[in-house]
Every structure is written in C-alpha cells, then in structure tokens.
A tleap script that builds the chain and sets N, CA, C and O, in Angstrom:
source leaprc.protein.ff14SB
mol = sequence {
  NMET LYS LEU ASN ILE ALA VAL VAL LEU LEU
  THR PHE GLY LEU VAL ALA ALA ALA ALA GLN
  GLN ALA ARG SER THR ILE ASP LYS ILE HIE
  MET ARG VAL THR VAL GLN ASP VAL VAL LEU
  LEU THR ASP PHE SER GLY LYS VAL ILE PRO
  VAL ASP PHE ASP PRO ARG PHE ALA VAL THR
  VAL ARG ILE GLU SER VAL GLY PRO ALA VAL
  THR ASN PHE THR VAL GLY ALA VAL VAL ALA
  PHE ALA ILE HIE SER PRO SER LEU LEU PHE
  GLY GLU GLU ALA LYS LYS GLY LYS THR CYS
  ASP PHE SER VAL HIE VAL ARG LEU SER THR
  GLY ARG GLN GLY ILE LEU CALA
}
set mol.1.N position { -7.528 -16.412 64.878 }
set mol.1.CA position { -8.152 -17.133 64.786 }
set mol.1.C position { -9.238 -17.396 65.682 }
set mol.1.O position { -9.161 -17.035 66.856 }
set mol.2.N position { -10.576 -18.191 65.085 }
set mol.2.CA position { -12.014 -17.488 65.028 }
set mol.2.C position { -11.823 -18.932 65.980 }
set mol.2.O position { -11.492 -19.989 65.441 }
set mol.3.N position { -12.109 -18.810 67.632 }
set mol.3.CA position { -12.488 -20.385 68.259 }
set mol.3.C position { -13.883 -20.179 68.555 }
set mol.3.O position { -14.298 -19.075 68.908 }
set mol.4.N position { -14.898 -21.555 68.384 }
set mol.4.CA position { -15.793 -22.271 69.490 }
set mol.4.C position { -15.826 -22.698 70.414 }
set mol.4.O position { -15.074 -23.668 70.323 }
set mol.5.N position { -16.205 -22.663 71.347 }
set mol.5.CA position { -15.712 -23.589 72.648 }
set mol.5.C position { -17.314 -23.905 73.340 }
set mol.5.O position { -18.031 -23.347 74.170 }
set mol.6.N position { -17.388 -24.978 72.584 }
set mol.6.CA position { -18.945 -25.955 72.782 }
set mol.6.C position { -18.855 -26.243 74.379 }
set mol.6.O position { -19.733 -26.655 75.138 }
set mol.7.N position { -17.751 -25.954 74.591 }
set mol.7.CA position { -17.663 -27.337 76.440 }
set mol.7.C position { -17.927 -26.493 77.405 }
set mol.7.O position { -18.476 -26.669 78.493 }
set mol.8.N position { -17.365 -25.308 76.773 }
set mol.8.CA position { -18.074 -23.435 77.697 }
set mol.8.C position { -19.537 -23.883 78.005 }
set mol.8.O position { -19.680 -24.251 79.171 }
set mol.9.N position { -20.863 -23.946 77.082 }
set mol.9.CA position { -21.939 -24.235 77.986 }
set mol.9.C position { -21.857 -24.801 78.588 }
set mol.9.O position { -21.805 -24.052 79.564 }
set mol.10.N position { -21.747 -26.123 79.104 }
set mol.10.CA position { -21.466 -27.125 80.488 }
set mol.10.C position { -21.512 -26.291 81.716 }
set mol.10.O position { -22.295 -26.136 82.653 }
set mol.11.N position { -20.066 -25.691 81.244 }
set mol.11.CA position { -19.767 -24.632 82.946 }
set mol.11.C position { -20.655 -24.120 83.124 }
set mol.11.O position { -21.447 -24.401 84.024 }
set mol.12.N position { -20.837 -22.778 81.919 }
set mol.12.CA position { -21.962 -21.656 82.459 }
set mol.12.C position { -22.972 -22.589 82.597 }
set mol.12.O position { -23.475 -22.435 83.709 }
set mol.13.N position { -23.875 -24.114 81.557 }
set mol.13.CA position { -25.054 -24.440 82.658 }
set mol.13.C position { -25.092 -24.757 83.784 }
set mol.13.O position { -26.203 -24.780 84.314 }
set mol.14.N position { -23.757 -25.166 84.674 }
set mol.14.CA position { -23.813 -25.509 86.043 }
set mol.14.C position { -23.779 -24.665 86.720 }
set mol.14.O position { -24.477 -24.662 87.734 }
set mol.15.N position { -22.695 -23.319 86.308 }
set mol.15.CA position { -23.569 -22.241 87.173 }
set mol.15.C position { -24.790 -21.444 87.338 }
set mol.15.O position { -25.201 -20.704 88.232 }
set mol.16.N position { -25.252 -21.835 86.172 }
set mol.16.CA position { -26.630 -21.037 85.679 }
set mol.16.C position { -27.958 -21.713 86.478 }
set mol.16.O position { -29.134 -21.352 86.511 }
set mol.17.N position { -27.198 -22.943 87.157 }
set mol.17.CA position { -28.327 -24.174 87.710 }
set mol.17.C position { -28.205 -23.399 88.822 }
set mol.17.O position { -29.425 -23.284 88.939 }
set mol.18.N position { -27.729 -22.681 89.865 }
set mol.18.CA position { -28.278 -21.986 91.336 }
set mol.18.C position { -28.936 -21.015 90.750 }
set mol.18.O position { -28.015 -20.756 89.976 }
set mol.19.N position { -29.983 -20.036 90.374 }
set mol.19.CA position { -30.423 -20.231 89.486 }
set mol.19.C position { -32.091 -20.537 89.545 }
set mol.19.O position { -32.957 -19.671 89.669 }
set mol.20.N position { -32.321 -22.064 89.417 }
set mol.20.CA position { -33.316 -22.638 89.429 }
set mol.20.C position { -34.195 -22.327 89.623 }
set mol.20.O position { -34.809 -23.394 89.616 }
set mol.21.N position { -35.048 -21.426 89.878 }
set mol.21.CA position { -36.147 -20.766 90.345 }
set mol.21.C position { -36.630 -19.743 89.043 }
set mol.21.O position { -37.679 -19.112 88.916 }
set mol.22.N position { -35.514 -19.831 88.188 }
set mol.22.CA position { -35.607 -18.975 86.762 }
set mol.22.C position { -35.818 -19.486 85.837 }
set mol.22.O position { -34.961 -20.311 85.521 }
set mol.23.N position { -36.814 -19.353 85.041 }
set mol.23.CA position { -36.452 -19.719 84.069 }
set mol.23.C position { -35.048 -19.158 82.983 }
set mol.23.O position { -34.561 -18.046 83.189 }
set mol.24.N position { -34.669 -19.792 82.190 }
set mol.24.CA position { -33.682 -19.860 81.146 }
set mol.24.C position { -33.027 -19.850 80.045 }
set mol.24.O position { -32.763 -20.794 79.301 }
set mol.25.N position { -32.826 -19.007 79.977 }
set mol.25.CA position { -32.394 -18.812 77.999 }
set mol.25.C position { -30.872 -19.106 78.035 }
set mol.25.O position { -30.160 -19.430 78.986 }
set mol.26.N position { -30.576 -18.902 76.729 }
set mol.26.CA position { -28.880 -19.628 76.450 }
set mol.26.C position { -28.455 -18.332 75.088 }
set mol.26.O position { -28.762 -18.535 73.913 }
set mol.27.N position { -27.742 -17.090 75.541 }
set mol.27.CA position { -27.074 -16.301 75.046 }
set mol.27.C position { -25.471 -16.735 74.543 }
set mol.27.O position { -24.998 -17.811 74.908 }
set mol.28.N position { -24.913 -16.054 73.917 }
set mol.28.CA position { -24.315 -15.424 72.981 }
set mol.28.C position { -23.062 -15.072 73.492 }
set mol.28.O position { -23.174 -14.029 72.848 }
set mol.29.N position { -21.354 -14.880 74.350 }
set mol.29.CA position { -20.717 -13.942 74.135 }
set mol.29.C position { -19.410 -14.779 73.199 }
set mol.29.O position { -19.032 -15.905 72.877 }
set mol.30.N position { -18.937 -12.756 72.995 }
set mol.30.CA position { -17.905 -13.054 72.143 }
set mol.30.C position { -16.865 -12.817 73.166 }
set mol.30.O position { -17.119 -12.125 74.152 }
set mol.31.N position { -15.812 -13.306 72.998 }
set mol.31.CA position { -14.325 -12.390 73.828 }
set mol.31.C position { -13.040 -12.458 72.746 }
set mol.31.O position { -12.889 -13.465 72.054 }
set mol.32.N position { -12.278 -11.502 72.668 }
set mol.32.CA position { -11.240 -11.972 72.577 }
set mol.32.C position { -10.044 -11.617 74.232 }
set mol.32.O position { -9.919 -10.674 75.013 }
set mol.33.N position { -9.461 -12.864 74.085 }
set mol.33.CA position { -8.398 -13.214 75.215 }
set mol.33.C position { -6.899 -13.157 74.456 }
set mol.33.O position { -6.576 -13.125 73.269 }
set mol.34.N position { -6.094 -13.161 75.787 }
set mol.34.CA position { -4.700 -13.404 75.439 }
set mol.34.C position { -4.148 -14.020 76.448 }
set mol.34.O position { -4.225 -13.674 77.627 }
set mol.35.N position { -3.161 -15.626 75.697 }
set mol.35.CA position { -3.070 -16.826 76.850 }
set mol.35.C position { -1.613 -15.926 77.465 }
set mol.35.O position { -0.500 -15.648 77.018 }
set mol.36.N position { -2.259 -15.724 78.544 }
set mol.36.CA position { -0.934 -15.554 79.716 }
set mol.36.C position { 0.389 -16.859 80.291 }
set mol.36.O position { 1.605 -16.858 80.486 }
set mol.37.N position { -0.804 -17.896 80.390 }
set mol.37.CA position { -0.113 -19.114 81.186 }
set mol.37.C position { -1.298 -20.896 80.745 }
set mol.37.O position { -2.507 -20.985 80.530 }
set mol.38.N position { -0.513 -21.677 80.769 }
set mol.38.CA position { -1.551 -22.981 80.632 }
set mol.38.C position { -0.436 -24.043 81.093 }
set mol.38.O position { 0.712 -24.052 80.649 }
set mol.39.N position { -0.922 -24.895 82.006 }
set mol.39.CA position { -0.505 -25.625 83.298 }
set mol.39.C position { -1.426 -26.596 83.720 }
set mol.39.O position { -2.607 -26.304 83.912 }
set mol.40.N position { -0.937 -27.837 83.896 }
set mol.40.CA position { -1.461 -28.870 84.435 }
set mol.40.C position { -2.575 -28.493 85.989 }
set mol.40.O position { -2.011 -28.247 87.055 }
set mol.41.N position { -3.721 -28.497 85.926 }
set mol.41.CA position { -4.859 -28.220 86.552 }
set mol.41.C position { -4.135 -28.624 88.166 }
set mol.41.O position { -4.261 -27.979 89.206 }
set mol.42.N position { -3.304 -29.995 87.927 }
set mol.42.CA position { -2.969 -30.232 89.785 }
set mol.42.C position { -1.513 -28.646 89.696 }
set mol.42.O position { -1.621 -27.801 90.585 }
set mol.43.N position { -0.881 -28.541 89.122 }
set mol.43.CA position { 0.067 -27.438 89.280 }
set mol.43.C position { -0.600 -26.218 89.783 }
set mol.43.O position { 0.214 -25.363 90.132 }
set mol.44.N position { -1.726 -25.915 89.910 }
set mol.44.CA position { -2.482 -24.393 89.656 }
set mol.44.C position { -3.125 -24.491 90.929 }
set mol.44.O position { -3.772 -25.423 91.405 }
set mol.45.N position { -2.723 -22.928 91.584 }
set mol.45.CA position { -3.478 -22.555 92.502 }
set mol.45.C position { -4.124 -21.939 92.465 }
set mol.45.O position { -3.485 -21.025 91.942 }
set mol.46.N position { -5.164 -21.531 92.621 }
set mol.46.CA position { -6.308 -20.001 92.305 }
set mol.46.C position { -7.727 -20.768 92.044 }
set mol.46.O position { -7.764 -21.935 92.432 }
set mol.47.N position { -8.951 -20.209 91.399 }
set mol.47.CA position { -9.703 -19.964 91.563 }
set mol.47.C position { -10.018 -20.253 89.832 }
set mol.47.O position { -9.780 -19.327 89.056 }
set mol.48.N position { -10.621 -21.728 89.231 }
set mol.48.CA position { -10.523 -21.843 87.983 }
set mol.48.C position { -12.363 -21.890 87.879 }
set mol.48.O position { -13.159 -22.021 88.809 }
set mol.49.N position { -12.647 -21.725 86.346 }
set mol.49.CA position { -14.311 -21.863 86.123 }
set mol.49.C position { -14.111 -22.992 85.037 }
set mol.49.O position { -13.776 -22.707 83.887 }
set mol.50.N position { -14.278 -23.966 85.353 }
set mol.50.CA position { -14.206 -25.800 84.830 }
set mol.50.C position { -15.040 -25.629 83.465 }
set mol.50.O position { -16.085 -24.981 83.533 }
set mol.51.N position { -14.625 -26.196 82.173 }
set mol.51.CA position { -15.023 -25.957 81.174 }
set mol.51.C position { -15.437 -27.446 80.304 }
set mol.51.O position { -15.843 -27.633 79.157 }
set mol.52.N position { -15.173 -28.218 81.257 }
set mol.52.CA position { -14.893 -29.417 80.976 }
set mol.52.C position { -15.743 -30.601 81.983 }
set mol.52.O position { -16.198 -30.361 83.102 }
set mol.53.N position { -15.811 -31.920 81.255 }
set mol.53.CA position { -16.076 -32.795 81.996 }
set mol.53.C position { -15.438 -33.370 82.996 }
set mol.53.O position { -15.891 -33.688 84.096 }
set mol.54.N position { -13.868 -33.551 82.383 }
set mol.54.CA position { -12.333 -34.097 82.430 }
set mol.54.C position { -11.316 -32.997 82.423 }
set mol.54.O position { -10.239 -33.326 81.925 }
set mol.55.N position { -11.406 -31.811 82.844 }
set mol.55.CA position { -10.154 -30.786 83.478 }
set mol.55.C position { -9.097 -30.975 83.646 }
set mol.55.O position { -8.711 -30.311 84.608 }
set mol.56.N position { -7.961 -31.848 83.005 }
set mol.56.CA position { -6.600 -31.435 83.050 }
set mol.56.C position { -5.893 -30.489 82.889 }
set mol.56.O position { -4.794 -30.529 83.443 }
set mol.57.N position { -6.168 -29.574 82.268 }
set mol.57.CA position { -5.799 -28.309 82.210 }
set mol.57.C position { -5.705 -27.113 82.694 }
set mol.57.O position { -6.751 -26.629 82.261 }
set mol.58.N position { -4.977 -25.930 83.541 }
set mol.58.CA position { -5.706 -24.621 83.520 }
set mol.58.C position { -4.786 -23.334 82.267 }
set mol.58.O position { -3.728 -22.704 82.236 }
set mol.59.N position { -5.767 -23.487 81.581 }
set mol.59.CA position { -5.662 -21.692 80.937 }
set mol.59.C position { -5.996 -20.701 81.582 }
set mol.59.O position { -7.051 -20.738 82.215 }
set mol.60.N position { -5.044 -19.352 81.593 }
set mol.60.CA position { -5.113 -18.144 82.027 }
set mol.60.C position { -5.170 -17.329 81.125 }
set mol.60.O position { -4.368 -17.499 80.207 }
set mol.61.N position { -5.691 -16.685 81.078 }
set mol.61.CA position { -6.562 -15.523 80.084 }
set mol.61.C position { -6.660 -14.548 80.105 }
set mol.61.O position { -7.558 -14.351 80.924 }
set mol.62.N position { -6.075 -12.916 79.440 }
set mol.62.CA position { -6.204 -11.642 79.676 }
set mol.62.C position { -7.587 -11.632 78.642 }
set mol.62.O position { -7.741 -12.133 77.528 }
set mol.63.N position { -8.478 -10.870 79.475 }
set mol.63.CA position { -9.861 -10.529 78.370 }
set mol.63.C position { -8.958 -9.226 77.661 }
set mol.63.O position { -8.006 -8.567 78.080 }
set mol.64.N position { -9.580 -9.205 76.646 }
set mol.64.CA position { -9.019 -8.019 75.639 }
set mol.64.C position { -10.239 -7.259 74.886 }
set mol.64.O position { -10.174 -6.236 74.204 }
set mol.65.N position { -11.296 -8.000 75.184 }
set mol.65.CA position { -12.852 -7.450 74.668 }
set mol.65.C position { -13.881 -8.639 74.593 }
set mol.65.O position { -13.731 -9.754 74.093 }
set mol.66.N position { -15.064 -8.038 75.289 }
set mol.66.CA position { -16.222 -8.594 75.411 }
set mol.66.C position { -17.378 -7.551 75.034 }
set mol.66.O position { -17.561 -6.350 75.231 }
set mol.67.N position { -18.284 -8.913 74.200 }
set mol.67.CA position { -19.189 -8.540 74.071 }
set mol.67.C position { -20.737 -9.423 73.751 }
set mol.67.O position { -20.544 -10.377 72.997 }
set mol.68.N position { -21.798 -9.303 74.072 }
set mol.68.CA position { -22.154 -7.949 75.244 }
set mol.68.C position { -21.313 -8.275 76.347 }
set mol.68.O position { -20.719 -9.324 76.597 }
set mol.69.N position { -21.376 -7.014 77.066 }
set mol.69.CA position { -20.572 -7.090 78.365 }
set mol.69.C position { -21.564 -7.462 79.074 }
set mol.69.O position { -22.739 -7.268 78.761 }
set mol.70.N position { -21.136 -8.086 80.192 }
set mol.70.CA position { -21.609 -8.957 81.408 }
set mol.70.C position { -20.637 -8.856 82.235 }
set mol.70.O position { -19.517 -8.662 81.763 }
set mol.71.N position { -20.820 -8.970 83.807 }
set mol.71.CA position { -20.333 -8.539 85.048 }
set mol.71.C position { -19.448 -9.958 85.304 }
set mol.71.O position { -18.482 -9.886 86.064 }
set mol.72.N position { -19.614 -10.601 84.985 }
set mol.72.CA position { -18.209 -11.338 85.253 }
set mol.72.C position { -16.984 -11.456 84.865 }
set mol.72.O position { -16.062 -11.921 85.534 }
set mol.73.N position { -16.921 -10.944 83.524 }
set mol.73.CA position { -15.860 -10.789 82.600 }
set mol.73.C position { -15.469 -9.184 81.693 }
set mol.73.O position { -15.845 -8.901 80.555 }
set mol.74.N position { -14.916 -8.627 82.297 }
set mol.74.CA position { -14.740 -7.854 81.770 }
set mol.74.C position { -13.069 -7.232 81.259 }
set mol.74.O position { -12.027 -7.538 81.840 }
set mol.75.N position { -13.149 -6.474 80.262 }
set mol.75.CA position { -11.927 -6.128 79.882 }
set mol.75.C position { -10.828 -5.831 80.684 }
set mol.75.O position { -10.572 -4.643 80.882 }
set mol.76.N position { -9.908 -6.975 81.341 }
set mol.76.CA position { -8.575 -5.908 81.394 }
set mol.76.C position { -8.267 -7.321 82.299 }
set mol.76.O position { -7.142 -7.728 82.589 }
set mol.77.N position { -10.105 -8.231 82.825 }
set mol.77.CA position { -9.730 -9.115 83.794 }
set mol.77.C position { -8.965 -10.513 83.642 }
set mol.77.O position { -9.234 -11.070 82.577 }
set mol.78.N position { -8.149 -11.145 84.394 }
set mol.78.CA position { -7.398 -12.500 84.044 }
set mol.78.C position { -8.080 -13.309 85.048 }
set mol.78.O position { -8.114 -13.151 86.269 }
set mol.79.N position { -8.622 -14.210 84.309 }
set mol.79.CA position { -9.314 -15.171 84.734 }
set mol.79.C position { -8.946 -17.033 84.294 }
set mol.79.O position { -8.728 -17.059 83.083 }
set mol.80.N position { -8.883 -17.809 84.622 }
set mol.80.CA position { -8.665 -18.899 84.484 }
set mol.80.C position { -9.662 -20.428 84.177 }
set mol.80.O position { -10.426 -20.940 84.995 }
set mol.81.N position { -9.437 -20.815 83.076 }
set mol.81.CA position { -10.260 -21.734 82.318 }
set mol.81.C position { -10.058 -23.282 82.922 }
set mol.81.O position { -9.129 -23.625 82.191 }
set mol.82.N position { -10.254 -24.166 83.572 }
set mol.82.CA position { -10.283 -25.382 83.593 }
set mol.82.C position { -10.680 -26.419 82.676 }
set mol.82.O position { -11.743 -26.941 83.013 }
set mol.83.N position { -10.044 -27.000 81.370 }
set mol.83.CA position { -10.077 -27.265 80.455 }
set mol.83.C position { -9.494 -28.947 80.141 }
set mol.83.O position { -8.580 -29.428 80.811 }
set mol.84.N position { -9.916 -29.411 79.463 }
set mol.84.CA position { -9.372 -30.617 79.091 }
set mol.84.C position { -7.992 -31.350 78.785 }
set mol.84.O position { -7.306 -32.119 79.458 }
set mol.85.N position { -7.828 -30.726 77.302 }
set mol.85.CA position { -6.666 -30.084 76.564 }
set mol.85.C position { -6.925 -28.944 75.860 }
set mol.85.O position { -8.033 -28.655 75.407 }
set mol.86.N position { -5.524 -28.017 75.711 }
set mol.86.CA position { -4.392 -27.438 74.859 }
set mol.86.C position { -4.992 -27.507 73.131 }
set mol.86.O position { -5.919 -26.985 72.512 }
set mol.87.N position { -4.199 -28.183 72.905 }
set mol.87.CA position { -4.713 -28.716 71.741 }
set mol.87.C position { -6.009 -28.700 71.195 }
set mol.87.O position { -6.106 -27.958 70.217 }
set mol.88.N position { -7.136 -29.349 71.560 }
set mol.88.CA position { -7.671 -29.524 70.635 }
set mol.88.C position { -8.568 -28.015 71.366 }
set mol.88.O position { -9.740 -27.897 71.009 }
set mol.89.N position { -8.179 -27.272 72.038 }
set mol.89.CA position { -9.000 -26.172 72.061 }
set mol.89.C position { -7.716 -24.814 71.214 }
set mol.89.O position { -7.991 -23.614 71.168 }
set mol.90.N position { -6.913 -25.184 70.870 }
set mol.90.CA position { -6.100 -23.668 70.324 }
set mol.90.C position { -5.981 -24.602 69.060 }
set mol.90.O position { -5.248 -24.280 68.125 }
set mol.91.N position { -6.625 -25.622 69.055 }
set mol.91.CA position { -6.161 -26.887 67.351 }
set mol.91.C position { -4.498 -26.486 67.445 }
set mol.91.O position { -4.220 -26.689 66.263 }
set mol.92.N position { -3.485 -26.144 67.937 }
set mol.92.CA position { -2.412 -25.946 67.795 }
set mol.92.C position { -1.697 -25.884 69.807 }
set mol.92.O position { -2.443 -25.963 70.783 }
set mol.93.N position { -0.360 -25.750 69.869 }
set mol.93.CA position { 0.226 -25.365 70.779 }
set mol.93.C position { 0.000 -23.810 71.236 }
set mol.93.O position { 0.212 -22.825 70.529 }
set mol.94.N position { -0.641 -23.827 73.037 }
set mol.94.CA position { -0.820 -22.825 73.588 }
set mol.94.C position { 0.354 -21.999 73.352 }
set mol.94.O position { 1.421 -22.580 73.152 }
set mol.95.N position { 0.312 -20.651 73.347 }
set mol.95.CA position { 1.455 -20.073 73.763 }
set mol.95.C position { 1.311 -18.989 74.255 }
set mol.95.O position { 0.546 -18.130 73.817 }
set mol.96.N position { 2.140 -18.864 75.387 }
set mol.96.CA position { 2.298 -17.153 75.673 }
set mol.96.C position { 1.839 -15.969 75.025 }
set mol.96.O position { 2.441 -15.655 73.998 }
set mol.97.N position { 0.765 -15.144 75.464 }
set mol.97.CA position { 1.149 -13.799 73.873 }
set mol.97.C position { 0.245 -14.455 72.899 }
set mol.97.O position { 0.089 -13.786 71.878 }
set mol.98.N position { -0.419 -15.628 72.936 }
set mol.98.CA position { -1.478 -16.381 71.718 }
set mol.98.C position { -2.586 -15.172 71.983 }
set mol.98.O position { -3.121 -15.146 73.091 }
set mol.99.N position { -2.783 -14.619 71.438 }
set mol.99.CA position { -4.291 -13.774 71.049 }
set mol.99.C position { -5.683 -14.527 69.889 }
set mol.99.O position { -5.737 -14.649 68.665 }
set mol.100.N position { -6.637 -14.893 70.992 }
set mol.100.CA position { -7.572 -15.559 70.545 }
set mol.100.C position { -9.315 -15.105 70.394 }
set mol.100.O position { -9.741 -14.479 71.365 }
set mol.101.N position { -10.046 -15.302 69.569 }
set mol.101.CA position { -11.750 -14.754 69.377 }
set mol.101.C position { -12.607 -16.582 69.673 }
set mol.101.O position { -12.515 -17.662 69.089 }
set mol.102.N position { -13.573 -15.959 71.168 }
set mol.102.CA position { -13.837 -17.231 72.089 }
set mol.102.C position { -15.465 -16.828 71.051 }
set mol.102.O position { -15.832 -15.708 70.693 }
set mol.103.N position { -16.069 -17.999 70.825 }
set mol.103.CA position { -16.956 -18.071 70.678 }
set mol.103.C position { -18.296 -18.754 71.927 }
set mol.103.O position { -18.489 -19.970 71.923 }
set mol.104.N position { -18.939 -18.039 72.699 }
set mol.104.CA position { -19.172 -18.210 74.437 }
set mol.104.C position { -20.734 -18.448 74.146 }
set mol.104.O position { -21.518 -17.666 73.609 }
set mol.105.N position { -21.077 -20.285 74.855 }
set mol.105.CA position { -22.118 -19.876 74.911 }
set mol.105.C position { -22.379 -20.261 76.197 }
set mol.105.O position { -21.828 -21.036 76.979 }
set mol.106.N position { -23.869 -19.156 76.275 }
set mol.106.CA position { -23.564 -19.370 78.345 }
set mol.106.C position { -25.515 -19.056 78.306 }
set mol.106.O position { -26.326 -18.606 77.497 }
set mol.107.N position { -25.535 -19.639 79.763 }
set mol.107.CA position { -26.965 -20.078 80.542 }
set mol.107.C position { -27.068 -18.532 81.302 }
set mol.107.O position { -26.577 -18.087 82.339 }
set mol.108.N position { -27.921 -17.977 80.292 }
set mol.108.CA position { -28.088 -16.978 81.741 }
set mol.108.C position { -29.994 -16.630 82.141 }
set mol.108.O position { -31.027 -16.520 81.480 }
set mol.109.N position { -29.557 -16.556 83.764 }
set mol.109.CA position { -30.846 -17.059 84.245 }
set mol.109.C position { -32.460 -15.662 83.650 }
set mol.109.O position { -32.243 -14.461 83.494 }
set mol.110.N position { -33.312 -16.063 83.529 }
set mol.110.CA position { -34.616 -14.503 83.151 }
set mol.110.C position { -34.765 -14.047 84.181 }
set mol.110.O position { -35.059 -14.498 85.287 }
set mol.111.N position { -34.355 -12.263 83.444 }
set mol.111.CA position { -34.918 -11.444 84.688 }
set mol.111.C position { -33.428 -10.932 85.738 }
set mol.111.O position { -33.398 -10.458 86.873 }
set mol.112.N position { -32.476 -11.226 84.913 }
set mol.112.CA position { -30.913 -11.257 85.579 }
set mol.112.C position { -30.038 -10.791 84.527 }
set mol.112.O position { -30.747 -10.935 83.531 }
set mol.113.N position { -29.146 -10.412 84.212 }
set mol.113.CA position { -27.935 -10.375 83.674 }
set mol.113.C position { -26.783 -10.569 83.903 }
set mol.113.O position { -26.338 -10.506 85.049 }
set mol.114.N position { -26.092 -10.833 82.914 }
set mol.114.CA position { -24.881 -11.440 82.841 }
set mol.114.C position { -24.748 -12.964 83.360 }
set mol.114.O position { -25.884 -13.436 83.420 }
set mol.115.N position { -23.810 -13.870 83.742 }
set mol.115.CA position { -23.982 -14.763 84.424 }
set mol.115.C position { -23.605 -15.056 85.550 }
set mol.115.O position { -22.494 -14.878 86.050 }
set mol.116.N position { -24.811 -15.662 86.128 }
set mol.116.CA position { -24.434 -15.655 87.623 }
set mol.116.C position { -23.815 -16.573 88.721 }
set mol.116.O position { -24.352 -17.608 89.116 }
set mol.117.N position { -23.082 -16.270 88.998 }
set mol.117.CA position { -21.776 -17.033 90.028 }
set mol.117.C position { -22.122 -17.463 91.680 }
set mol.117.O position { -21.249 -17.976 92.380 }
savepdb mol mol.pdb
quit
C-alpha cells in the first residue's frame, strides 16, 4: 500500500528550522517500513519524531529501504514517529509486521545533505 504522509512535512519543517541561516528546499524521500509497534504516546518511552500538531500515538517502524539515502534514516534503523491517528495514517488498523511505502516530503538545508538533526 502506498501512503503519502503530508503531515510529516510539518515535522521536518521544524527540524530544518535549526538551519535558519541557510535557504531551504523541499525534497522527497521514499521509505519502505515495517510496523514494529503502535502505542499511546503517553505509554511510550523513548525518542519520537513528531509528525503532527496533535500527536497521540507513537508508531515504531523498522526501515526496510530508503531512497535517496539520508543520514537519519538508514536501512535497518528503528524509528518512532509521534502521530495523531493510526487509522488516518494507515487507513485501517495498524498491525505489527505490516509493511508500507511512505513518500515523505522533507525540508533540506541548502549546502547540507540529509535531514537536519
């Protein structure tokens, strides 16, 4: 299933704000991920990447493939995104082991490679 996550743009826009001195451009990253877990954000302990203005859930995924290559998202990495609603993201129940394709729009700083941290 191909999913486009427009709300991810908000997150990476915030991350890219750390490089205010540089002009920014928008690029697209394609990721294939496998869902590891979905829990209420209040029950999650660890680092999350917020992708919504009102996050309520943490979805942990394992990155199976990514293109173009970016530093913060490498094959095999496990990352957690703070999202508002799993049903809005997945269009159905988010099950462990489900594999999805994401098209993520990210804001990249001119003169730097990858997503800013």
